[in-house]
């Protein structure tokens, strides 16, 4: 089973700063990785798929990079609405297409 | 605009049963695979089942196979999850999602709590 490890567990940044979130896979995923944003009481939202393709309607400040086993989600200038939990998900081996444990992006 | 609304969650004891529903709109429901995904406190999301557009194919995760049953009513644009023999570890918010592999659209979720 592929294991996804997200780091850090919590990332504290000030609005306007850059945020860099990491997702490491236990096996080569090629570029079969997605990122989701989850806010309390809201539906999860797809941000990035195929490691670097922004989903429809996602602001350009969100970008994804990486391939193989190391992936990064970058928020170039964090806005107040970006404070949330972010999950990575692999779909190289699917099902189950498991998710990481999440990184909480919080206000510093 | 794709819209998914789950319902049917609740509080129940171990061994109990529950049926979740997901009302879909804004797309051609019968043409799309649908999935159920759950999010337990302190954990990452977990895919648990999907069903083909026709309903002929159903696949389950190891954690729910034999206890949960996914189904759909394409005439009513409804997706279902019948949950039997519930356990404490099934406690989670349950989401329906359109598609498989990459989940472009999710509902807001419905909370299922299993506790004695």
Coordinates of N, CA, C and O in Angstrom, one line a residue, chain A:
Chain A
X1 N 0.8 -1.2 0.0 CA 0.0 0.0 0.0 C 0.9 1.3 0.0 O 1.9 1.3 0.7
X2 N 0.5 2.2 -0.8 CA 1.2 3.5 -0.9 C 0.9 4.3 0.3 O -0.3 4.5 0.7
X3 N 1.9 4.8 1.0 CA 1.7 5.7 2.1 C 2.1 7.1 1.8 O 3.1 7.4 1.2
X4 N 1.2 8.1 2.1 CA 1.5 9.5 1.8 C 1.8 10.2 3.2 O 1.0 10.1 4.1
X5 N 2.9 10.9 3.2 CA 3.3 11.6 4.5 C 3.3 13.1 4.2 O 4.1 13.5 3.4
X6 N 2.4 13.8 4.9 CA 2.4 15.2 4.7 C 3.1 15.9 5.8 O 3.1 15.5 7.0
X7 N 3.8 17.0 5.4 CA 4.5 17.8 6.4 C 4.5 19.3 6.0 O 4.4 19.6 4.8
X8 N 4.6 20.2 7.0 CA 4.4 19.8 8.4 C 3.0 19.5 8.8 O 2.1 19.7 7.9
X9 N 2.7 19.1 10.0 CA 1.3 18.8 10.4 C 0.6 20.1 10.5 O -0.6 20.2 10.2
X10 N 1.2 21.1 11.0 CA 0.7 22.5 11.1 C 1.7 23.5 10.6 O 2.9 23.4 10.9
X11 N 1.2 24.4 9.8 CA 2.0 25.5 9.2 C 1.4 26.8 9.6 O 0.3 27.1 9.3
X12 N 2.2 27.6 10.3 CA 1.7 28.9 10.7 C 2.3 30.0 9.9 O 3.6 30.1 9.8
X13 N 1.5 30.8 9.2 CA 2.0 31.9 8.3 C 1.1 33.1 8.5 O 0.0 33.0 9.0
X14 N 1.7 34.2 8.2 CA 0.9 35.5 8.2 C 0.3 35.7 6.9 O 0.9 35.3 5.8
X15 N -0.8 36.4 6.8 CA -1.4 36.8 5.5 C -0.4 37.5 4.6 O 0.4 38.4 5.1
X16 N -0.3 37.1 3.4 CA 0.6 37.7 2.4 C 1.9 36.9 2.3 O 2.6 37.1 1.3
X17 N 2.2 36.1 3.2 CA 3.4 35.2 3.2 C 3.2 34.0 2.2 O 2.1 33.7 1.9
X18 N 4.3 33.4 1.9 CA 4.3 32.2 1.1 C 4.2 31.0 2.0 O 4.8 30.9 3.0
X19 N 3.4 30.0 1.5 CA 3.2 28.8 2.3 C 3.6 27.6 1.4 O 3.2 27.5 0.2
X20 N 4.4 26.7 1.9 CA 4.9 25.6 1.2 C 4.5 24.3 1.9 O 5.0 24.1 3.1
X21 N 3.7 23.4 1.3 CA 3.3 22.2 2.0 C 3.8 21.0 1.2 O 3.9 21.0 0.0
X22 N 4.2 20.0 1.9 CA 4.9 18.9 1.3 C 4.1 17.6 1.5 O 3.4 17.4 2.4
X23 N 4.2 16.7 0.4 CA 3.6 15.4 0.4 C 4.6 14.4 -0.1 O 5.1 14.6 -1.3
X24 N 5.0 13.5 0.7 CA 5.9 12.5 0.2 C 5.3 11.1 0.1 O 4.5 10.7 1.0
X25 N 5.5 10.4 -1.0 CA 4.9 9.1 -1.2 C 5.9 8.0 -1.0 O 7.1 8.2 -1.2
X26 N 5.4 6.9 -0.5 CA 6.3 5.7 -0.3 C 6.7 5.0 -1.6 O 7.6 4.1 -1.5
X27 N 6.0 5.3 -2.7 CA 6.4 4.7 -4.0 C 6.2 5.7 -5.0 O 5.6 6.8 -4.8
X28 N 6.8 5.4 -6.2 CA 6.7 6.4 -7.3 C 5.3 6.5 -7.8 O 4.6 5.5 -8.1
X29 N 4.8 7.8 -7.8 CA 3.5 8.0 -8.3 C 3.4 8.6 -9.7 O 2.3 8.9 -10.2
X30 N 4.6 8.8 -10.3 CA 4.7 9.6 -11.5 C 4.1 11.0 -11.2 O 4.6 11.6 -10.3
X31 N 3.0 11.4 -11.8 CA 2.4 12.7 -11.5 C 1.0 12.5 -11.0 O 0.2 13.4 -11.1
X32 N 0.6 11.3 -10.6 CA -0.8 11.0 -10.2 C -1.1 11.4 -8.8 O -1.3 10.6 -7.9
X33 N -1.1 12.7 -8.6 CA -1.3 13.3 -7.3 C -2.2 14.5 -7.3 O -2.1 15.3 -8.3
X34 N -3.1 14.6 -6.4 CA -4.0 15.7 -6.3 C -3.9 16.3 -4.9 O -3.5 15.7 -3.9
X35 N -4.4 17.6 -4.8 CA -4.4 18.3 -3.6 C -5.9 18.9 -3.4 O -6.5 19.3 -4.3
X36 N -6.3 18.8 -2.1 CA -7.6 19.3 -1.8 C -7.6 20.2 -0.6 O -6.7 20.1 0.3
X37 N -8.5 21.1 -0.5 CA -8.6 22.1 0.6 C -9.9 21.7 1.3 O -10.9 21.5 0.7
X38 N -9.8 21.7 2.7 CA -11.0 21.4 3.5 C -11.1 22.5 4.6 O -10.2 22.7 5.4
X39 N -12.3 23.2 4.6 CA -12.6 24.1 5.6 C -13.7 23.5 6.5 O -14.6 22.8 6.0
X40 N -13.8 23.9 7.7 CA -14.8 23.4 8.6 C -16.2 23.6 8.1 O -16.6 24.7 7.6
X41 N -17.0 22.6 8.0 CA -18.4 22.7 7.6 C -18.6 22.8 6.1 O -19.7 23.0 5.6
X42 N -17.5 22.8 5.4 CA -17.6 22.9 3.9 C -17.2 21.6 3.2 O -16.5 20.8 3.8
X43 N -17.6 21.5 2.0 CA -17.2 20.4 1.2 C -15.7 20.5 0.8 O -15.3 21.6 0.6
X44 N -15.0 19.4 0.8 CA -13.6 19.5 0.3 C -13.6 20.1 -1.2 O -14.6 19.9 -1.9
X45 N -12.5 20.8 -1.5 CA -12.4 21.4 -2.8 C -11.2 20.9 -3.5 O -10.1 21.0 -2.9
X46 N -11.3 20.4 -4.7 CA -10.1 20.0 -5.5 C -9.4 21.3 -5.9 O -9.9 22.2 -6.5
X47 N -8.1 21.3 -5.6 CA -7.2 22.4 -6.0 C -6.4 22.1 -7.2 O -6.3 22.8 -8.2
X48 N -5.7 21.0 -7.1 CA -4.6 20.6 -8.1 C -4.8 19.1 -8.4 O -5.1 18.3 -7.5
X49 N -4.6 18.7 -9.7 CA -4.5 17.3 -10.0 C -3.4 17.1 -11.0 O -2.9 18.1 -11.6
X50 N -3.1 15.9 -11.2 CA -1.9 15.6 -12.1 C -0.7 16.4 -11.6 O 0.2 16.8 -12.4
X51 N -0.6 16.5 -10.3 CA 0.5 17.2 -9.6 C 0.6 18.7 -9.8 O 1.0 19.4 -8.8
X52 N 0.2 19.2 -10.9 CA 0.5 20.6 -11.2 C -0.6 21.3 -12.0 O -0.5 22.5 -12.2
X53 N -1.7 20.6 -12.3 CA -2.8 21.2 -13.0 C -3.8 21.8 -12.1 O -4.4 21.1 -11.3
X54 N -4.1 23.1 -12.2 CA -5.1 23.7 -11.3 C -6.5 23.3 -11.8 O -6.8 23.3 -13.0
X55 N -7.3 23.0 -10.8 CA -8.7 22.7 -11.1 C -9.4 24.0 -11.6 O -9.0 25.1 -11.3
X56 N -10.6 23.8 -12.1 CA -11.4 24.9 -12.6 C -11.7 25.9 -11.5 O -12.2 25.5 -10.4
X57 N -11.4 27.2 -11.7 CA -11.8 28.2 -10.8 C -10.8 28.4 -9.6 O -11.0 29.3 -8.8
X58 N -9.7 27.7 -9.6 CA -8.7 27.8 -8.5 C -7.8 29.0 -8.8 O -7.2 29.1 -9.9
X59 N -7.6 29.9 -7.8 CA -6.8 31.0 -8.1 C -5.3 30.7 -8.4 O -4.8 29.6 -7.9
X60 N -4.7 31.5 -9.2 CA -3.3 31.3 -9.6 C -2.3 31.3 -8.5 O -1.2 30.8 -8.7
X61 N -2.6 31.8 -7.3 CA -1.7 31.7 -6.2 C -1.4 30.3 -5.7 O -0.5 30.1 -4.9
X62 N -2.3 29.4 -6.1 CA -2.1 28.0 -5.7 C -1.3 27.3 -6.9 O -1.8 27.4 -8.0
X63 N -0.3 26.6 -6.5 CA 0.5 25.9 -7.5 C 1.0 24.6 -7.0 O 1.3 24.5 -5.8
X64 N 1.1 23.6 -7.8 CA 1.6 22.3 -7.4 C 2.8 21.9 -8.3 O 2.9 22.3 -9.4
X65 N 3.7 21.2 -7.6 CA 4.9 20.8 -8.3 C 5.3 19.4 -7.8 O 4.8 18.9 -6.8
X66 N 6.3 18.8 -8.5 CA 6.8 17.6 -8.1 C 6.4 16.4 -9.0 O 5.5 16.5 -9.8
X67 N 7.1 15.3 -8.8 CA 6.8 14.1 -9.5 C 7.5 12.9 -8.8 O 8.4 13.2 -8.0
X68 N 7.1 11.7 -9.1 CA 7.8 10.6 -8.4 C 7.3 10.4 -7.0 O 6.2 9.9 -6.8
X69 N 8.1 10.8 -6.0 CA 7.7 10.6 -4.6 C 7.7 11.9 -3.8 O 7.3 11.9 -2.7
X70 N 8.1 13.0 -4.4 CA 8.1 14.3 -3.7 C 7.2 15.3 -4.4 O 7.5 15.6 -5.5
X71 N 6.3 15.9 -3.6 CA 5.3 16.8 -4.2 C 5.2 18.0 -3.2 O 5.3 17.9 -2.0
X72 N 4.9 19.2 -3.9 CA 4.7 20.4 -3.1 C 3.5 21.2 -3.6 O 3.2 21.3 -4.8
X73 N 2.8 21.7 -2.6 CA 1.7 22.7 -2.9 C 2.2 24.0 -2.3 O 2.6 24.1 -1.1
X74 N 2.2 25.0 -3.2 CA 2.6 26.3 -2.8 C 1.5 27.3 -2.9 O 0.8 27.3 -3.9
X75 N 1.3 28.1 -1.9 CA 0.4 29.2 -1.9 C 1.3 30.5 -1.9 O 1.9 30.8 -0.9
X76 N 1.3 31.2 -3.0 CA 2.3 32.2 -3.1 C 2.1 33.4 -2.2 O 3.1 34.0 -1.7
X77 N 0.9 33.8 -1.9 CA 0.6 34.9 -1.0 C -0.7 34.5 -0.3 O -1.8 34.7 -0.8
X78 N -0.6 34.0 0.9 CA -1.7 33.4 1.6 C -2.8 34.5 1.9 O -2.4 35.6 2.5
X79 N -4.0 34.3 1.6 CA -5.1 35.1 1.9 C -5.9 34.6 3.1 O -5.7 33.4 3.4
X80 N -6.7 35.4 3.7 CA -7.4 35.0 4.9 C -8.3 33.7 4.6 O -8.5 32.9 5.5
X81 N -8.8 33.6 3.4 CA -9.7 32.5 3.1 C -8.9 31.2 2.8 O -9.6 30.2 2.6
X82 N -7.6 31.3 2.8 CA -6.8 30.1 2.5 C -6.5 29.3 3.8 O -6.0 28.2 3.7
X83 N -6.8 29.8 5.0 CA -6.5 29.1 6.2 C -7.5 27.9 6.3 O -8.7 28.1 6.4
X84 N -7.0 26.7 6.3 CA -7.8 25.5 6.1 C -6.8 24.3 6.3 O -5.6 24.4 6.6
X85 N -7.4 23.1 6.1 CA -6.6 21.9 6.1 C -6.4 21.4 4.6 O -7.4 21.5 3.8
X86 N -5.2 21.0 4.3 CA -4.9 20.6 2.9 C -4.5 19.1 2.9 O -3.7 18.7 3.7
X87 N -5.1 18.4 2.0 CA -4.8 16.9 1.9 C -4.2 16.6 0.5 O -4.7 17.2 -0.5
X88 N -3.2 15.8 0.4 CA -2.8 15.2 -0.8 C -3.5 13.9 -1.0 O -3.8 13.2 0.0
X89 N -3.6 13.4 -2.3 CA -4.2 12.1 -2.6 C -3.5 11.5 -3.8 O -3.3 12.2 -4.8
X90 N -3.2 10.3 -3.7 CA -2.6 9.6 -4.9 C -3.6 8.8 -5.6 O -4.5 8.2 -5.0
X91 N -3.6 8.8 -6.9 CA -4.4 8.0 -7.7 C -3.6 7.2 -8.7 O -4.2 6.7 -9.8
X92 N -2.4 6.9 -8.4 CA -1.5 6.0 -9.2 C -2.0 4.6 -9.0 O -2.1 3.8 -10.0
X93 N -2.3 4.2 -7.8 CA -2.8 2.9 -7.4 C -4.2 3.1 -6.9 O -4.4 3.6 -5.8
X94 N -5.2 2.8 -7.7 CA -6.6 3.1 -7.4 C -7.5 1.9 -7.8 O -7.4 1.5 -8.9
X95 N -8.5 1.5 -7.0 CA -8.6 2.0 -5.6 C -7.5 1.4 -4.8 O -6.9 0.5 -5.1
X96 N -7.3 2.0 -3.6 CA -8.1 2.9 -2.9 C -7.8 4.4 -3.2 O -8.6 5.3 -2.8
X97 N -6.6 4.7 -3.8 CA -6.3 6.1 -4.0 C -6.3 6.9 -2.7 O -7.0 7.9 -2.5
X98 N -5.4 6.4 -1.8 CA -5.5 7.0 -0.4 C -5.0 8.4 -0.3 O -4.3 8.9 -1.2
X99 N -5.3 9.0 0.8 CA -5.0 10.4 1.1 C -4.0 10.5 2.2 O -3.7 9.5 3.0
X100 N -3.3 11.6 2.3 CA -2.4 11.9 3.4 C -3.2 12.3 4.6 O -4.4 12.5 4.5
X101 N -2.5 12.6 5.7 CA -3.2 12.9 7.0 C -3.5 14.4 7.1 O -4.2 14.8 8.0
X102 N -3.0 15.2 6.2 CA -3.3 16.6 6.1 C -2.3 17.5 6.8 O -1.6 17.1 7.7
X103 N -2.3 18.8 6.3 CA -1.5 19.9 6.9 C -2.5 21.0 7.2 O -3.3 21.4 6.3
X104 N -2.5 21.4 8.4 CA -3.3 22.6 8.8 C -2.6 23.9 8.6 O -1.5 24.1 9.1
X105 N -3.1 24.7 7.7 CA -2.5 26.0 7.5 C -3.3 27.0 8.4 O -4.5 27.2 8.3
X106 N -2.5 27.6 9.4 CA -3.2 28.5 10.3 C -2.5 29.8 10.3 O -1.4 30.0 9.9
X107 N -3.3 30.8 10.9 CA -2.8 32.1 11.0 C -1.7 32.3 12.1 O -1.9 31.8 13.2
X108 N -0.6 32.9 11.7 CA 0.5 33.2 12.6 C 0.2 34.4 13.5 O -0.3 35.4 12.9

